[in-house]
XYZ file of C-alpha atoms in Angstrom:
352
model
C -0.046 0.023 -0.154
C 1.211 3.429 -0.560
C 2.405 5.440 2.087
C 0.032 8.777 1.805
C 1.821 11.634 1.133
C 0.246 14.348 2.745
C -0.195 15.302 6.489
C -3.948 16.172 7.879
C -4.106 18.893 10.262
C -6.705 17.152 11.800
C -4.461 15.128 13.907
C -3.780 17.784 15.957
C -7.103 17.541 17.155
C -6.616 13.612 17.303
C -3.406 13.757 19.364
C -4.198 16.820 21.524
C -4.391 14.926 24.800
C -0.789 13.551 24.258
C 0.799 17.017 23.512
C -1.425 18.105 26.519
C 0.681 15.693 28.338
C 4.030 16.598 27.000
C 3.269 20.530 26.900
C 2.460 19.515 31.081
C 6.106 17.820 31.839
C 7.703 21.219 29.901
C 6.066 23.202 32.236
C 7.057 21.337 35.074
C 10.571 20.884 34.649
C 10.537 25.068 33.261
C 9.663 26.025 37.166
C 12.112 23.427 38.396
C 14.849 24.842 35.893
C 14.309 28.097 37.004
C 15.524 27.001 40.827
C 18.337 24.924 39.740
C 20.065 22.087 38.437
C 22.313 20.287 40.784
C 25.327 19.311 39.798
C 25.059 21.235 36.211
C 28.712 22.496 36.545
C 29.960 19.037 36.619
C 28.956 18.306 33.289
C 30.583 19.722 29.802
C 29.544 23.183 29.076
C 27.885 22.569 25.949
C 25.596 19.563 27.640
C 25.044 21.902 30.535
C 24.226 25.245 28.596
C 22.167 22.764 26.248
C 20.457 21.548 29.240
C 19.890 25.391 30.912
C 18.562 26.454 27.877
C 15.725 23.658 27.184
C 14.752 24.036 30.786
C 14.385 27.586 30.335
C 12.524 28.094 27.271
C 10.444 25.111 27.967
C 7.675 27.436 29.502
C 6.667 27.386 25.337
C 4.423 24.249 26.767
C 2.360 27.314 27.888
C 2.039 28.653 24.777
C 0.708 25.241 23.420
C -1.826 24.907 26.174
C -3.187 28.118 24.848
C -3.112 26.998 21.331
C -5.066 24.042 22.482
C -7.529 25.370 24.696
C -8.782 27.907 21.542
C -8.944 24.548 19.288
C -10.949 23.043 22.496
C -13.515 25.913 22.786
C -14.061 26.306 19.337
C -15.240 22.314 19.475
C -17.548 23.134 22.424
C -19.128 25.630 21.190
C -19.611 24.213 17.672
C -22.033 21.377 19.753
C -23.333 23.288 22.838
C -25.236 26.461 23.226
C -23.791 29.627 25.021
C -25.138 27.883 28.039
C -24.320 24.747 28.084
C -20.780 26.317 26.999
C -20.340 28.345 30.054
C -21.763 25.870 32.574
C -18.849 23.100 31.482
C -16.460 25.181 30.867
C -17.040 26.658 34.375
C -17.637 23.519 35.900
C -14.551 22.015 34.307
C -11.953 24.510 35.543
C -13.722 26.134 38.511
C -14.401 23.350 40.665
C -10.790 22.141 39.960
C -9.329 25.721 40.865
C -11.722 25.500 43.964
C -10.530 22.448 45.007
C -6.955 22.245 44.812
C -6.463 26.396 45.842
C -8.581 26.881 48.355
C -6.902 25.273 51.293
C -3.517 27.655 49.893
C -5.545 30.617 50.283
C -7.372 29.917 53.735
C -3.989 29.460 54.826
C -2.442 32.660 53.035
C -5.543 35.240 53.767
C -7.194 34.007 56.567
C -4.455 31.830 59.003
C -1.760 33.883 58.027
C -3.403 37.385 57.521
C -1.651 38.138 54.169
C -4.953 39.006 52.655
C -7.740 38.534 54.845
C -11.151 37.502 54.158
C -11.705 40.047 51.281
C -8.583 38.916 49.970
C -9.609 35.039 50.126
C -12.476 35.920 48.137
C -10.772 37.723 45.400
C -7.955 34.607 44.792
C -10.761 32.115 44.953
C -12.845 34.001 42.490
C -9.454 34.809 40.266
C -10.117 38.242 40.723
C -6.943 39.121 42.296
C -4.901 38.831 39.399
C -7.127 41.601 37.687
C -7.216 44.000 40.774
C -4.261 43.225 43.148
C -1.690 42.048 40.369
C 1.206 43.169 42.976
C 0.158 40.615 45.485
C -0.294 37.979 43.295
C 1.451 34.862 42.881
C -0.672 32.111 42.026
C -0.748 30.473 38.545
C -2.192 32.948 35.981
C -3.196 30.867 33.773
C -6.737 30.107 35.150
C -7.238 33.867 35.774
C -6.166 34.227 31.697
C -8.602 30.866 30.633
C -11.435 32.101 32.861
C -11.441 35.980 31.472
C -11.592 34.121 27.978
C -14.305 31.873 28.302
C -16.458 34.559 28.933
C -16.490 36.621 26.180
C -15.316 33.444 23.967
C -19.037 32.665 22.825
C -18.797 36.212 20.950
C -15.631 35.791 19.716
C -16.615 32.508 18.361
C -19.717 33.678 16.468
C -18.140 36.921 14.792
C -15.370 34.370 13.766
C -18.315 32.685 11.920
C -19.956 35.560 11.087
C -16.988 37.425 9.345
C -15.704 34.441 7.984
C -12.504 34.324 9.944
C -11.800 38.110 9.296
C -12.587 39.488 13.022
C -10.231 36.510 14.626
C -7.401 37.598 12.044
C -8.142 40.879 12.851
C -7.521 40.251 16.886
C -4.484 38.080 16.355
C -3.071 40.976 14.370
C -3.968 43.463 16.910
C -2.827 41.672 20.005
C 0.281 40.989 17.956
C 1.037 44.749 17.439
C 0.320 45.650 20.810
C 2.975 43.141 22.323
C 5.611 44.777 19.629
C 4.242 48.134 20.599
C 4.469 47.714 23.841
C 8.237 46.285 23.589
C 8.923 49.950 22.162
C 6.401 51.907 24.797
C 5.901 50.246 28.079
C 3.057 50.638 30.056
C 2.354 49.552 33.746
C -0.749 47.975 32.359
C 1.455 45.558 30.008
C 3.929 45.106 32.546
C 1.526 43.469 34.643
C -0.443 41.508 32.199
C 2.784 40.503 30.060
C 1.935 36.923 30.471
C -1.589 36.458 29.573
C -1.204 39.898 26.624
C 1.563 37.857 24.972
C -0.626 34.697 25.028
C -3.462 36.400 22.885
C -2.031 36.146 19.825
C -1.256 32.324 19.705
C -4.915 32.425 20.875
C -6.503 33.962 18.161
C -4.371 31.743 15.868
C -5.770 28.787 16.788
C -9.446 30.185 16.712
C -8.382 31.333 13.281
C -7.190 27.886 12.124
C -9.934 25.615 13.934
C -11.564 24.858 10.441
C -8.562 23.754 8.867
C -8.009 21.777 11.176
C -11.792 20.469 11.619
C -11.841 19.934 8.348
C -8.655 18.020 7.870
C -6.843 20.238 5.732
C -3.954 18.668 4.054
C -0.181 19.816 3.664
C 2.310 17.872 1.623
C 5.102 15.604 4.115
C 7.784 17.322 1.949
C 6.667 20.644 3.310
C 6.795 19.966 6.513
C 10.053 18.448 6.510
C 11.067 21.648 5.661
C 8.694 23.407 8.164
C 10.390 21.025 10.951
C 13.659 22.210 9.626
C 12.837 25.666 9.779
C 11.253 25.366 13.006
C 14.241 23.893 14.533
C 16.340 26.285 13.295
C 14.553 29.094 14.994
C 14.811 27.293 18.089
C 18.348 27.032 18.145
C 18.799 30.609 17.180
C 16.334 31.295 20.394
C 18.793 30.550 21.649
C 21.297 33.292 20.739
C 18.416 36.181 20.745
C 18.502 38.395 23.376
C 15.079 39.282 22.908
C 12.290 41.458 25.249
C 10.111 39.459 27.215
C 6.909 40.396 25.194
C 8.648 39.380 22.216
C 10.499 36.571 23.349
C 6.683 34.856 24.016
C 6.079 35.834 20.697
C 8.694 33.404 19.506
C 7.955 30.521 21.331
C 3.941 31.204 20.564
C 5.405 30.548 16.842
C 7.995 27.422 18.237
C 4.949 26.298 20.087
C 3.037 25.944 17.252
C 5.928 24.275 14.975
C 6.312 22.060 17.867
C 2.326 20.995 17.659
C 2.464 20.459 13.946
C 5.588 18.616 14.049
C 4.738 16.210 16.780
C 1.535 15.491 15.127
C 3.266 14.915 11.695
C 5.946 12.619 13.199
C 3.278 11.080 15.496
C 1.319 9.416 12.590
C 4.556 7.407 11.499
C 6.169 6.446 14.854
C 3.727 5.638 17.835
C 5.616 3.934 20.535
C 2.261 2.986 22.466
C 3.271 3.327 25.983
C 4.564 6.447 25.757
C 1.638 8.125 23.631
C -0.424 6.241 26.585
C 1.553 7.445 29.541
C 1.127 11.206 27.714
C -2.553 10.773 27.128
C -2.915 9.965 30.563
C -0.707 12.716 31.832
C -2.641 14.860 29.382
C -6.247 14.144 30.863
C -4.978 15.568 34.115
C -3.024 18.374 33.041
C -4.714 21.178 34.161
C -4.893 19.658 37.870
C -0.977 19.001 37.304
C -0.300 22.630 36.587
C -2.249 23.735 39.212
C -0.685 21.344 41.756
C 3.113 21.600 40.738
C 2.520 25.400 40.516
C -0.100 26.376 42.860
C 1.195 24.283 45.954
C 4.158 22.270 45.428
C 6.657 24.720 44.903
C 5.088 27.077 47.114
C 5.521 24.792 49.689
C 9.271 24.428 49.042
C 10.442 27.310 47.796
C 11.918 29.464 50.666
C 13.441 26.467 51.971
C 17.615 25.859 51.460
C 17.048 22.245 50.164
C 20.113 20.602 49.785
C 21.422 19.508 46.194
C 20.900 16.088 46.837
C 17.619 15.983 47.797
C 16.856 19.053 45.056
C 18.010 16.665 42.534
C 15.769 14.002 43.707
C 12.536 16.209 42.974
C 13.049 16.361 39.713
C 11.889 12.550 39.533
C 9.674 12.801 42.889
C 8.008 16.159 42.447
C 6.535 15.537 38.668
C 5.429 11.826 40.514
C 3.731 13.738 43.398
C 2.162 16.148 40.882
C 0.655 13.152 38.801
C -0.639 11.145 41.940
C -2.281 14.052 43.228
C -3.648 15.206 40.293
C -5.467 11.673 39.634
C -7.223 11.768 42.913
C -8.527 15.830 42.326
C -9.612 14.574 38.877
C -11.245 12.067 40.284
C -13.024 14.674 42.689
C -13.826 17.087 40.353
C -15.573 14.713 38.103
C -17.728 13.467 40.492
C -18.465 17.105 41.731
C -19.058 18.484 38.057
C -21.654 15.249 37.613
C -23.250 15.819 40.805
C -24.023 19.445 40.095
C -25.241 18.670 36.365
C -27.297 16.174 38.011
C -28.743 18.379 40.498
C -29.049 21.403 38.057
C -31.188 19.214 35.827
C -33.635 17.684 38.120
C -34.028 21.555 39.022
C -34.829 22.158 35.974
C -37.526 19.168 35.501
C -38.946 20.117 39.050
C -39.731 23.872 37.630
C -41.125 22.410 34.066
C -43.691 20.483 35.799
């Protein structure tokens, strides 16, 4: 049988759970890498520099998260009413956020009097990130994605009505704003660099969703050229001294390239135990991100951890995060099902 010579973009959708899993691991190791890599000075210079660079730039896993989230939101909107979209999206993220982060906020805001009851309510609602950013040290991704949930039905409907023109305009405007802000910095952009610099990859994901679902095809020969370009850009990235926002724009470009390359080569190579493990991690990637960033790193920061112990954390902490993620994912799903069941019963009783 002749091998197919085209790569179908719908493979991105097919393999998104695996890519989510790989991205979650990238983010975990990026955060650990920021806290040092014990014994790296004993390695040859080239190897040490390569490890340092790969770990320092692994935050592009967040850009992959945002890109795949845009595709997932489009898929959800195409199958649900606006009401059902809000219910399912807010329950999925909101309950997970509350389960994992509420004990942290109780300890910090109430028991340690860092924010009091008012600060606790702002933290739990995710509003503190937007109104009191100077005191915020909690994962920013959830406040960002929750804000996108609120406006997404409008973005999606405009995209369909204007045949993608509105989304392309949002993409160009957000990209232009990030570039402009590198030369004319404002306090607003400085405070919210992380979410603002991820808007372009989000709108880009929305704009190409139709091509992904329709299975638009690209010749594999072009994919090989594309792979070479992305790899070259990744290597060049290590030599570029970019401002923060431009650095993250570069990360977004490479993140999209990473998604394309993984999906293309995944079609040809399938090491079952690896892909199943990545898909398993991807299914609990939100929980893993919150537990690792919001709980575990907060617990170890501020302590002088011996090098040998910290080195072991490169293995132990991801495993601990994954184990706890499984527990919280189970609890979250149970609570979501219970809330949906009760809400349906209430609607049925009102109809009667």
